[in-house]
mmCIF file of C-alpha atoms in Angstrom:
data_model
loop_
_atom_site.group_PDB
_atom_site.id
_atom_site.type_symbol
_atom_site.label_atom_id
_atom_site.label_comp_id
_atom_site.label_asym_id
_atom_site.label_seq_id
_atom_site.Cartn_x
_atom_site.Cartn_y
_atom_site.Cartn_z
ATOM 1 C CA ARG A 1 41.883 43.772 -47.642
ATOM 2 C CA SER A 2 40.854 46.292 -50.064
ATOM 3 C CA ARG A 3 40.655 49.771 -48.960
ATOM 4 C CA ALA A 4 36.510 49.489 -50.067
ATOM 5 C CA GLY A 5 36.735 45.875 -48.057
ATOM 6 C CA ARG A 6 37.975 48.324 -44.982
ATOM 7 C CA ARG A 7 35.638 50.909 -45.486
ATOM 8 C CA ARG A 8 32.564 48.491 -45.177
ATOM 9 C CA SER A 9 33.802 46.879 -42.252
ATOM 10 C CA ILE A 10 34.284 50.140 -39.938
ATOM 11 C CA SER A 11 30.977 51.435 -41.355
ATOM 12 C CA PRO A 12 28.428 51.795 -38.692
ATOM 13 C CA PRO A 13 25.636 49.333 -38.516
ATOM 14 C CA PRO A 14 22.285 50.363 -39.677
ATOM 15 C CA PRO A 15 18.999 51.394 -37.307
ATOM 16 C CA ALA A 16 17.193 48.549 -35.680
ATOM 17 C CA ALA A 17 14.200 47.976 -37.100
ATOM 18 C CA ALA A 18 11.158 49.005 -34.587
ATOM 19 C CA ALA A 19 8.268 46.670 -33.181
ATOM 20 C CA ASP A 20 6.117 48.188 -35.707
ATOM 21 C CA GLY A 21 8.269 46.855 -38.979
ATOM 22 C CA HIS A 22 9.334 50.633 -39.697
ATOM 23 C CA GLN A 23 12.737 51.684 -39.585
ATOM 24 C CA ALA A 24 13.565 53.813 -36.589
ATOM 25 C CA ARG A 25 14.834 57.084 -37.428
ATOM 26 C CA MET A 26 18.309 57.970 -36.073
ATOM 27 C CA PRO A 27 19.707 61.818 -35.239
ATOM 28 C CA LEU A 28 21.007 63.616 -37.868
ATOM 29 C CA LYS A 29 24.614 64.642 -36.841
ATOM 30 C CA GLY A 30 24.242 62.822 -33.320
ATOM 31 C CA ASN A 31 23.918 66.436 -31.897
ATOM 32 C CA TRP A 32 21.643 67.941 -29.714
ATOM 33 C CA MET A 33 20.847 70.788 -32.399
ATOM 34 C CA TYR A 34 20.696 69.052 -34.879
ATOM 35 C CA ASP A 35 18.137 66.871 -33.545
ATOM 36 C CA GLN A 36 16.214 69.836 -33.045
ATOM 37 C CA LEU A 37 16.482 71.035 -36.365
ATOM 38 C CA ASP A 38 15.468 67.671 -37.605
ATOM 39 C CA ARG A 39 11.792 67.872 -35.747
ATOM 40 C CA LEU A 40 11.243 70.994 -37.930
ATOM 41 C CA PRO A 41 8.129 69.978 -40.541
ATOM 42 C CA ALA A 42 9.820 69.921 -43.976
ATOM 43 C CA GLU A 43 7.652 72.791 -45.265
ATOM 44 C CA VAL A 44 9.296 74.877 -42.371
ATOM 45 C CA VAL A 45 12.783 74.123 -43.388
ATOM 46 C CA ILE A 46 11.979 74.883 -47.286
ATOM 47 C CA GLY A 47 10.783 77.938 -46.632
ATOM 48 C CA LEU A 48 14.017 79.133 -44.999
ATOM 49 C CA ALA A 49 16.258 77.387 -47.526
ATOM 50 C CA ALA A 50 13.705 79.499 -50.090
ATOM 51 C CA ILE A 51 14.194 82.784 -48.202
ATOM 52 C CA ARG A 52 17.947 82.152 -47.802
ATOM 53 C CA PHE A 53 18.448 81.526 -51.568
ATOM 54 C CA LEU A 54 16.288 84.618 -52.423
ATOM 55 C CA SER A 55 18.198 86.978 -50.384
ATOM 56 C CA THR A 56 21.658 85.874 -51.566
ATOM 57 C CA ALA A 57 21.294 84.468 -55.022
ATOM 58 C CA PRO A 58 22.984 86.285 -57.771
ATOM 59 C CA ALA A 59 20.819 89.072 -59.567
ATOM 60 C CA PRO A 60 20.949 91.823 -62.174
ATOM 61 C CA ARG A 61 21.369 94.871 -60.524
ATOM 62 C CA PHE A 62 18.425 96.170 -60.845
ATOM 63 C CA ILE A 63 16.824 93.514 -58.770
ATOM 64 C CA HIS A 64 19.875 93.467 -56.588
ATOM 65 C CA VAL A 65 18.680 96.940 -55.856
ATOM 66 C CA ARG A 66 14.920 96.354 -55.327
ATOM 67 C CA ARG A 67 15.883 93.757 -53.293
ATOM 68 C CA ALA A 68 17.914 95.489 -50.758
ATOM 69 C CA ALA A 69 15.519 98.233 -50.707
ATOM 70 C CA VAL A 70 12.979 95.404 -49.672
ATOM 71 C CA LEU A 71 15.462 93.613 -47.082
ATOM 72 C CA ASP A 72 16.218 97.019 -45.264
ATOM 73 C CA TRP A 73 12.414 97.446 -44.676
ATOM 74 C CA LEU A 74 12.097 94.173 -43.575
ATOM 75 C CA GLY A 75 14.622 95.264 -40.767
ATOM 76 C CA ILE A 76 12.952 97.896 -40.094
ATOM 77 C CA VAL A 77 9.783 96.450 -39.238
ATOM 78 C CA ALA A 78 11.815 93.624 -37.407
ATOM 79 C CA LYS A 79 13.418 96.233 -35.091
ATOM 80 C CA ARG A 80 10.044 97.901 -34.127
ATOM 81 C CA ALA A 81 8.653 94.601 -33.913
ATOM 82 C CA PHE A 82 10.399 93.417 -31.064
ATOM 83 C CA PHE A 83 11.043 96.222 -29.276
ATOM 84 C CA ALA A 84 6.783 96.196 -29.426
ATOM 85 C CA VAL A 85 7.194 93.069 -27.989
ATOM 86 C CA CYS A 86 10.209 93.190 -25.860
ATOM 87 C CA PRO A 87 10.398 97.162 -25.081
ATOM 88 C CA THR A 88 13.142 96.432 -21.908
ATOM 89 C CA VAL A 89 15.445 93.385 -21.230
ATOM 90 C CA LEU A 90 13.286 92.514 -18.517
ATOM 91 C CA MET A 91 10.400 91.406 -20.576
ATOM 92 C CA LEU A 92 12.941 89.634 -22.961
ATOM 93 C CA PHE A 93 13.663 87.322 -19.885
ATOM 94 C CA VAL A 94 9.838 86.847 -19.653
ATOM 95 C CA TRP A 95 8.732 85.694 -23.061
ATOM 96 C CA LEU A 96 11.826 83.399 -23.121
ATOM 97 C CA LEU A 97 10.945 81.606 -20.166
ATOM 98 C CA ILE A 98 7.425 81.346 -21.785
ATOM 99 C CA LEU A 99 8.953 79.632 -24.944
ATOM 100 C CA PHE A 100 11.304 77.336 -22.717
ATOM 101 C CA ASN A 101 7.739 76.386 -21.091
ATOM 102 C CA HIS A 102 6.357 75.704 -24.684
ATOM 103 C CA TYR A 103 9.373 73.822 -25.632
ATOM 104 C CA VAL A 104 9.819 71.382 -22.508
ATOM 105 C CA LEU A 105 5.822 70.631 -22.792
ATOM 106 C CA THR A 106 5.322 70.245 -26.545
ATOM 107 C CA ALA A 107 8.514 69.587 -28.310
ATOM 108 C CA LEU A 108 10.523 68.231 -25.793
ATOM 109 C CA PRO A 109 8.942 65.010 -24.655
ATOM 110 C CA GLY A 110 7.401 62.026 -26.650
ATOM 111 C CA GLN A 111 3.498 61.622 -27.982
ATOM 112 C CA HIS A 112 3.125 59.516 -24.880
ATOM 113 C CA LEU A 113 3.997 62.101 -22.231
ATOM 114 C CA ALA A 114 2.237 64.974 -23.793
ATOM 115 C CA LEU A 115 -0.138 67.219 -22.203
ATOM 116 C CA PRO A 116 -3.776 66.125 -22.697
ATOM 117 C CA PRO A 117 -5.676 68.060 -24.794
ATOM 118 C CA LEU A 118 -7.908 70.076 -22.632
ATOM 119 C CA ALA A 119 -4.917 70.478 -20.565
ATOM 120 C CA ARG A 120 -3.191 72.276 -23.780
ATOM 121 C CA ALA A 121 -6.391 74.624 -24.776
ATOM 122 C CA ALA A 122 -6.461 75.540 -21.025
ATOM 123 C CA GLY A 123 -2.633 76.556 -21.451
ATOM 124 C CA TYR A 124 -2.867 78.251 -24.847
ATOM 125 C CA GLY A 125 -6.001 79.952 -23.773
ATOM 126 C CA LEU A 126 -3.986 81.608 -20.400
ATOM 127 C CA LEU A 127 -1.085 82.316 -22.782
ATOM 128 C CA ALA A 128 -4.115 84.415 -25.256
ATOM 129 C CA VAL A 129 -5.336 86.341 -22.583
ATOM 130 C CA GLN A 130 -2.321 87.473 -20.837
ATOM 131 C CA ILE A 131 -0.757 88.489 -24.353
ATOM 132 C CA ALA A 132 -3.734 90.270 -24.881
ATOM 133 C CA SER A 133 -3.328 91.996 -21.069
ATOM 134 C CA TYR A 134 -0.031 92.820 -21.769
ATOM 135 C CA ALA A 135 -0.626 94.166 -25.850
ATOM 136 C CA ARG A 136 -3.664 96.092 -24.400
ATOM 137 C CA THR A 137 -1.831 97.991 -21.326
ATOM 138 C CA LEU A 138 1.517 98.837 -23.889
ATOM 139 C CA ARG A 139 -1.199 100.560 -26.578
ATOM 140 C CA THR A 140 -3.683 102.464 -24.053
ATOM 141 C CA HIS A 141 -2.408 105.567 -22.851
ATOM 142 C CA PRO A 142 -3.218 106.060 -18.940
ATOM 143 C CA GLY A 143 -4.781 109.571 -19.542
ATOM 144 C CA SER A 144 -3.831 113.165 -19.418
ATOM 145 C CA PRO A 145 -6.240 116.152 -18.473
ATOM 146 C CA PRO A 146 -7.888 117.887 -21.208
ATOM 147 C CA ALA A 147 -7.241 121.277 -22.448
ATOM 148 C CA GLU A 148 -10.959 122.216 -21.402
ATOM 149 C CA TRP A 149 -9.913 120.823 -17.853
ATOM 150 C CA ARG A 150 -7.008 123.326 -17.449
ATOM 151 C CA SER A 151 -8.901 126.224 -18.098
ATOM 152 C CA ALA A 152 -11.499 125.752 -15.682
ATOM 153 C CA ALA A 153 -8.735 125.162 -13.152
ATOM 154 C CA ALA A 154 -6.793 128.028 -13.878
ATOM 155 C CA CYS A 155 -10.003 130.353 -13.467
ATOM 156 C CA GLY A 156 -10.398 128.379 -9.953
ATOM 157 C CA ARG A 157 -13.654 126.478 -11.031
ATOM 158 C CA ALA A 158 -12.021 122.694 -10.898
ATOM 159 C CA GLU A 159 -9.960 121.378 -7.764
ATOM 160 C CA HIS A 160 -6.590 121.258 -8.178
ATOM 161 C CA PHE A 161 -3.165 121.876 -6.701
ATOM 162 C CA VAL A 162 0.302 123.116 -8.036
ATOM 163 C CA CYS A 163 3.011 120.623 -9.122
ATOM 164 C CA ARG A 164 5.937 121.331 -7.032
ATOM 165 C CA ARG A 165 8.494 120.488 -10.022
ATOM 166 C CA THR A 166 6.880 122.221 -12.959
ATOM 167 C CA GLY A 167 4.118 124.853 -11.326
ATOM 168 C CA ARG A 168 1.302 123.173 -13.653
ATOM 169 C CA LEU A 169 -1.912 122.889 -12.229
ATOM 170 C CA LEU A 170 -2.848 119.058 -11.769
ATOM 171 C CA PRO A 171 -6.077 116.976 -10.762
ATOM 172 C CA PRO A 172 -6.162 114.990 -7.714
ATOM 173 C CA ARG A 173 -3.603 112.162 -7.462
ATOM 174 C CA ALA A 174 -2.042 113.185 -10.678
ATOM 175 C CA TYR A 175 1.412 113.613 -11.827
ATOM 176 C CA HIS A 176 3.870 115.137 -14.186
ATOM 177 C CA LEU A 177 6.643 112.435 -15.291
ATOM 178 C CA ARG A 178 9.877 113.342 -16.473
ATOM 179 C CA ALA A 179 10.523 110.154 -18.215
ATOM 180 C CA THR A 180 7.544 111.604 -21.003
ATOM 181 C CA GLY A 181 7.032 114.935 -19.638
ATOM 182 C CA GLU A 182 3.558 114.384 -19.794
ATOM 183 C CA ASP A 183 0.968 114.713 -16.858
ATOM 184 C CA ILE A 184 -1.054 111.413 -16.073
ATOM 185 C CA LEU A 185 -4.106 111.199 -14.655
ATOM 186 C CA PHE A 186 -4.449 108.886 -11.397
ATOM 187 C CA LEU A 187 -1.130 107.625 -11.638
ATOM 188 C CA ASP A 188 0.182 104.302 -10.197
ATOM 189 C CA HIS A 189 3.705 103.849 -11.028
ATOM 190 C CA PHE A 190 5.857 104.032 -13.886
ATOM 191 C CA CYS A 191 6.378 100.447 -14.587
ATOM 192 C CA ALA A 192 10.437 99.745 -15.023
ATOM 193 C CA TRP A 193 9.361 96.300 -16.739
ATOM 194 C CA LEU A 194 6.782 97.357 -19.666
ATOM 195 C CA ASP A 195 8.795 101.005 -19.759
ATOM 196 C CA GLN A 196 4.877 102.479 -19.367
ATOM 197 C CA PRO A 197 3.262 104.649 -16.685
ATOM 198 C CA ILE A 198 0.360 102.863 -15.027
ATOM 199 C CA GLY A 199 -2.057 105.343 -14.777
ATOM 200 C CA LEU A 200 -6.470 105.765 -15.157
ATOM 201 C CA ARG A 201 -6.748 103.974 -18.622
ATOM 202 C CA ASN A 202 -4.285 101.174 -18.381
ATOM 203 C CA ARG A 203 -4.404 100.120 -15.042
ATOM 204 C CA LYS A 204 -7.218 97.496 -15.354
ATOM 205 C CA TYR A 205 -4.990 95.823 -18.021
ATOM 206 C CA PHE A 206 -1.837 96.153 -15.991
ATOM 207 C CA LEU A 207 -3.616 94.179 -12.932
ATOM 208 C CA LEU A 208 -4.931 91.514 -15.637
ATOM 209 C CA PHE A 209 -1.853 91.047 -16.951
ATOM 210 C CA LEU A 210 -0.178 90.661 -13.354
ATOM 211 C CA SER A 211 -2.921 87.938 -12.622
ATOM 212 C CA TRP A 212 -3.238 85.963 -15.624
ATOM 213 C CA SER A 213 0.775 85.815 -16.109
ATOM 214 C CA THR A 214 0.485 84.042 -12.411
ATOM 215 C CA LEU A 215 -1.906 82.046 -13.564
ATOM 216 C CA LEU A 216 -0.015 80.569 -16.158
ATOM 217 C CA CYS A 217 3.168 80.356 -13.850
ATOM 218 C CA ALA A 218 1.008 78.287 -11.778
ATOM 219 C CA PHE A 219 -0.048 76.276 -14.634
ATOM 220 C CA GLY A 220 3.647 75.808 -15.796
ATOM 221 C CA VAL A 221 4.252 74.465 -12.211
ATOM 222 C CA ALA A 222 1.613 71.725 -12.127
ATOM 223 C CA ALA A 223 2.271 71.143 -15.750
ATOM 224 C CA CYS A 224 6.005 70.308 -15.027
ATOM 225 C CA SER A 225 5.456 68.704 -12.177
ATOM 226 C CA ALA A 226 3.099 66.392 -13.791
ATOM 227 C CA LEU A 227 5.757 65.891 -16.454
ATOM 228 C CA LEU A 228 8.637 65.265 -14.012
ATOM 229 C CA PHE A 229 6.099 62.670 -12.005
ATOM 230 C CA ARG A 230 5.518 60.609 -15.737
ATOM 231 C CA LEU A 231 9.104 60.895 -16.704
ATOM 232 C CA CYS A 232 9.663 58.649 -13.738
ATOM 233 C CA TYR A 233 8.150 55.328 -14.920
ATOM 234 C CA GLU A 234 10.179 55.490 -18.592
ATOM 235 C CA PRO A 235 12.431 52.748 -18.736
ATOM 236 C CA ALA A 236 15.291 55.206 -19.317
ATOM 237 C CA ALA A 237 14.842 56.439 -15.613
ATOM 238 C CA ALA A 238 15.725 53.502 -14.260
ATOM 239 C CA ALA A 239 18.921 53.179 -15.984
ATOM 240 C CA TRP A 240 19.626 56.438 -15.239
ATOM 241 C CA LEU A 241 18.840 56.253 -11.202
ATOM 242 C CA VAL A 242 20.478 52.827 -10.673
ATOM 243 C CA LEU A 243 23.276 52.114 -13.220
ATOM 244 C CA PRO A 244 25.779 55.125 -11.381
ATOM 245 C CA PHE A 245 25.322 53.363 -8.091
ATOM 246 C CA LEU A 246 25.975 49.928 -8.955
ATOM 247 C CA PRO A 247 30.021 50.576 -8.953
ATOM 248 C CA LEU A 248 29.202 52.019 -5.657
ATOM 249 C CA GLY A 249 27.302 49.367 -4.018
ATOM 250 C CA SER A 250 29.787 46.508 -5.583
ATOM 251 C CA ALA A 251 32.716 48.516 -3.977
ATOM 252 C CA LEU A 252 31.106 49.075 -0.270
ATOM 253 C CA GLY A 253 29.886 45.785 0.615
ATOM 254 C CA GLY A 254 29.653 43.706 -2.371
ATOM 255 C CA MET A 255 26.232 43.389 -1.960
ATOM 256 C CA PRO A 256 24.101 42.534 -5.089
ATOM 257 C CA VAL A 257 21.845 45.751 -6.000
ATOM 258 C CA PRO A 258 18.926 44.282 -8.131
ATOM 259 C CA LEU A 259 18.330 46.253 -11.540
ATOM 260 C CA PRO A 260 14.862 46.855 -12.550
ATOM 261 C CA ALA A 261 13.596 44.768 -15.547
ATOM 262 C CA ALA A 262 13.312 47.566 -17.422
ATOM 263 C CA ALA A 263 16.953 48.868 -17.029
ATOM 264 C CA THR A 264 17.671 45.700 -18.262
ATOM 265 C CA ASN A 265 15.537 45.356 -21.047
ATOM 266 C CA SER A 266 17.577 44.683 -24.553
ATOM 267 C CA THR A 267 15.863 47.484 -26.109
ATOM 268 C CA LEU A 268 17.130 50.444 -23.889
ATOM 269 C CA SER A 269 19.466 51.893 -25.639
ATOM 270 C CA GLU A 270 21.850 55.134 -25.185
ATOM 271 C CA GLN A 271 20.085 57.155 -26.924
ATOM 272 C CA SER A 272 16.985 57.100 -25.174
ATOM 273 C CA VAL A 273 19.065 57.294 -21.800
ATOM 274 C CA ALA A 274 19.890 60.741 -23.241
ATOM 275 C CA SER A 275 16.762 61.578 -24.128
ATOM 276 C CA PHE A 276 15.603 61.165 -20.753
ATOM 277 C CA ARG A 277 18.445 62.900 -19.562
ATOM 278 C CA LEU A 278 17.646 66.028 -21.680
ATOM 279 C CA SER A 279 13.815 65.762 -20.950
ATOM 280 C CA PHE A 280 14.805 65.525 -17.188
ATOM 281 C CA CYS A 281 17.252 68.168 -16.840
ATOM 282 C CA CYS A 282 14.862 71.015 -18.978
ATOM 283 C CA ALA A 283 11.498 69.990 -17.151
ATOM 284 C CA THR A 284 13.572 70.134 -13.475
ATOM 285 C CA GLY A 285 14.911 73.508 -14.632
ATOM 286 C CA ALA A 286 11.485 74.820 -16.113
ATOM 287 C CA LEU A 287 9.847 74.127 -13.076
ATOM 288 C CA LEU A 288 12.217 75.663 -10.699
ATOM 289 C CA PHE A 289 12.115 78.803 -13.167
ATOM 290 C CA ASN A 290 8.252 78.511 -12.775
ATOM 291 C CA ILE A 291 8.262 78.111 -8.936
ATOM 292 C CA VAL A 292 10.555 81.494 -8.803
ATOM 293 C CA ALA A 293 8.443 83.627 -11.094
ATOM 294 C CA LEU A 294 5.223 82.425 -9.222
ATOM 295 C CA LEU A 295 6.600 83.901 -6.081
ATOM 296 C CA PHE A 296 7.661 86.906 -7.533
ATOM 297 C CA LEU A 297 4.694 87.664 -9.678
ATOM 298 C CA GLY A 298 1.989 86.094 -7.090
ATOM 299 C CA GLY A 299 3.155 88.323 -4.397
ATOM 300 C CA PHE A 300 3.330 91.374 -6.719
ATOM 301 C CA ALA A 301 -0.220 90.663 -7.856
ATOM 302 C CA ILE A 302 -1.441 90.406 -4.900
ATOM 303 C CA SER A 303 0.062 93.401 -3.897
ATOM 304 C CA SER A 304 -1.393 95.301 -6.740
ATOM 305 C CA LEU A 305 -4.950 94.230 -6.179
ATOM 306 C CA PHE A 306 -4.689 94.849 -2.195
ATOM 307 C CA MET A 307 -4.097 98.470 -3.085
ATOM 308 C CA ALA A 308 -6.502 98.971 -5.694
ATOM 309 C CA ALA A 309 -9.381 97.561 -3.641
ATOM 310 C CA ASN A 310 -7.875 99.840 -1.234
ATOM 311 C CA GLY A 311 -7.945 102.867 -3.358
ATOM 312 C CA ARG A 312 -4.615 103.702 -2.850
ATOM 313 C CA VAL A 313 -1.481 103.512 -5.630
ATOM 314 C CA ALA A 314 1.846 102.407 -5.527
ATOM 315 C CA LEU A 315 3.212 105.677 -4.754
ATOM 316 C CA CYS A 316 1.556 106.381 -2.327
ATOM 317 C CA PRO A 317 0.718 103.231 -0.596
ATOM 318 C CA LEU A 318 -0.361 104.136 2.807
ATOM 319 C CA ASP A 319 -2.343 107.107 2.092
ATOM 320 C CA ALA A 320 -6.222 106.411 2.515
ATOM 321 C CA THR A 321 -7.508 109.663 1.663
ATOM 322 C CA TYR A 322 -9.456 108.097 -1.431
ATOM 323 C CA ASP A 323 -10.535 105.060 -0.024
ATOM 324 C CA VAL A 324 -14.619 104.965 -0.130
ATOM 325 C CA GLY A 325 -14.725 100.652 -0.213
ATOM 326 C CA VAL A 326 -13.784 98.090 -1.852
ATOM 327 C CA TRP A 327 -16.443 97.788 -4.574
ATOM 328 C CA PRO A 328 -16.344 101.901 -5.473
ATOM 329 C CA ASN A 329 -12.479 101.639 -5.474
ATOM 330 C CA LEU A 330 -12.346 98.616 -7.636
ATOM 331 C CA LYS A 331 -14.766 100.450 -10.170
ATOM 332 C CA GLN A 332 -12.871 103.084 -10.491
ATOM 333 C CA ILE A 333 -10.666 100.943 -12.221
ATOM 334 C CA PHE A 334 -12.393 98.370 -14.094
ATOM 335 C CA GLY A 335 -15.683 99.873 -14.867
ATOM 336 C CA ALA A 336 -19.199 99.466 -13.649
ATOM 337 C CA PRO A 337 -21.091 97.090 -13.278
ATOM 338 C CA VAL A 338 -19.455 94.063 -11.824
ATOM 339 C CA GLY A 339 -19.253 91.379 -14.796
ATOM 340 C CA TRP A 340 -17.547 89.036 -16.948
ATOM 341 C CA ARG A 341 -16.026 92.000 -18.640
ATOM 342 C CA TRP A 342 -13.407 92.482 -15.349
ATOM 343 C CA ALA A 343 -11.727 89.365 -16.006
ATOM 344 C CA LEU A 344 -11.013 90.215 -19.940
ATOM 345 C CA PRO A 345 -8.600 93.015 -21.479
ATOM 346 C CA LEU A 346 -11.989 95.026 -22.633
ATOM 347 C CA ALA A 347 -12.243 98.291 -22.612
ATOM 348 C CA PRO A 348 -14.562 99.364 -19.632
ATOM 349 C CA ALA A 349 -17.936 100.048 -20.360
ATOM 350 C CA ALA A 350 -17.956 102.949 -17.488
ATOM 351 C CA LEU A 351 -15.438 103.801 -14.993
ATOM 352 C CA ALA A 352 -16.559 105.252 -11.637
ATOM 353 C CA THR A 353 -14.399 108.835 -11.805
ATOM 354 C CA ASP A 354 -13.277 110.668 -15.297
ATOM 355 C CA GLY A 355 -9.767 110.976 -13.329
ATOM 356 C CA LEU A 356 -10.303 114.764 -12.586
ATOM 357 C CA SER A 357 -11.963 114.316 -9.298
ATOM 358 C CA PHE A 358 -12.475 112.060 -6.738
ATOM 359 C CA PRO A 359 -14.706 111.075 -3.680
ATOM 360 C CA ARG A 360 -12.563 111.350 -0.694
ATOM 361 C CA ASN A 361 -12.864 109.354 2.662
ATOM 362 C CA LYS A 362 -14.146 111.081 4.870
ATOM 363 C CA ARG A 363 -12.817 109.553 8.154
ATOM 364 C CA CYS A 364 -9.223 110.933 6.792
ATOM 365 C CA ASP A 365 -9.557 114.802 5.270
ATOM 366 C CA ASP A 366 -12.519 117.461 4.712
ATOM 367 C CA GLU A 367 -13.552 117.079 1.584
ATOM 368 C CA THR A 368 -13.354 121.158 1.335
ATOM 369 C CA GLN A 369 -9.925 121.234 2.636
ATOM 370 C CA PRO A 370 -8.220 122.446 -1.098
ATOM 371 C CA LEU A 371 -4.971 120.945 -2.064
ATOM 372 C CA VAL A 372 -2.049 122.990 -2.582
ATOM 373 C CA SER A 373 0.810 120.606 -2.671
ATOM 374 C CA GLN A 374 2.052 117.683 -4.393
ATOM 375 C CA PRO A 375 3.009 114.729 -2.018
ATOM 376 C CA ASP A 376 6.648 114.185 -1.941
ATOM 377 C CA VAL A 377 7.348 111.504 -4.613
ATOM 378 C CA ASP A 378 10.140 111.811 -7.524
ATOM 379 C CA ILE A 379 9.453 110.039 -10.310
#
């Protein structure tokens, strides 16, 4: 036989035609990464190729200089955008978990396993409100004492205490942060996840970010559980779950193990079994990650909301000096009146306090007792 004949004899067979008459699309290289790249729309691939060509193609010197300047500027913008979205490594894990959930629930399963349109709209709505709350938390300054108050405090006309580290006059419930060098009004804590102090102006957005993130994790748990439940009815599921145990059953007692009809179907291929394995493993991993995040964020959100309702802060969780009732305490954070604006990352209509003076719990201290020192908290 000739060399051409031998090449024709060892060439792989063409893909089988599908039931609807169309030829089934085979993986590009039989590799998972290439399979995922093959899922990208043609417009995205063409755009990436065009960007790569424009940034590396040979060009005259004046065009090369301008192109280098533009690429440097784009690099600086991308770096600033990255650190604006991920101020810490911990937040990078949060966004990676969200992207992994999006991949598992939208790109990984087939069309028959996709989420219903209403459930998908609910998931995107939760994600949008969470991102908006996160952005408002980072972009809203927690508040600092104005210069007019400092003048009044120096003359003894405003309630104040002396900071034990800096010797500066501060309003009640205010602290001096060494990390930022600022005096923060109504400071709750310095968040290591966001690298941001949480105080008077942005505590509402922080609590909303925790609450909506908890609901998003609960949605991820429910969606991944539903995906796993639907995957169990895949034809490849019967093959993967039953076939490995056939040799074991024959070796132990020679008892024939009944194989489901779905697994013995001639249309079942190795590619479908491999696709099921990938979907099953990714959905299981996403479910476990969402459960861990739900327990962590849920506990943190409940604790933070409980302290806010009881007029306390994370720096002094046992201090009930300024606890004046659940609704008055919440109005100091979410604003007045009570309404639908509390649940959305919108600027409160009017806070019940200006951060310079607070009503005190008459059961704890006499309101006329002056504040002379700061609570023993090192931040």
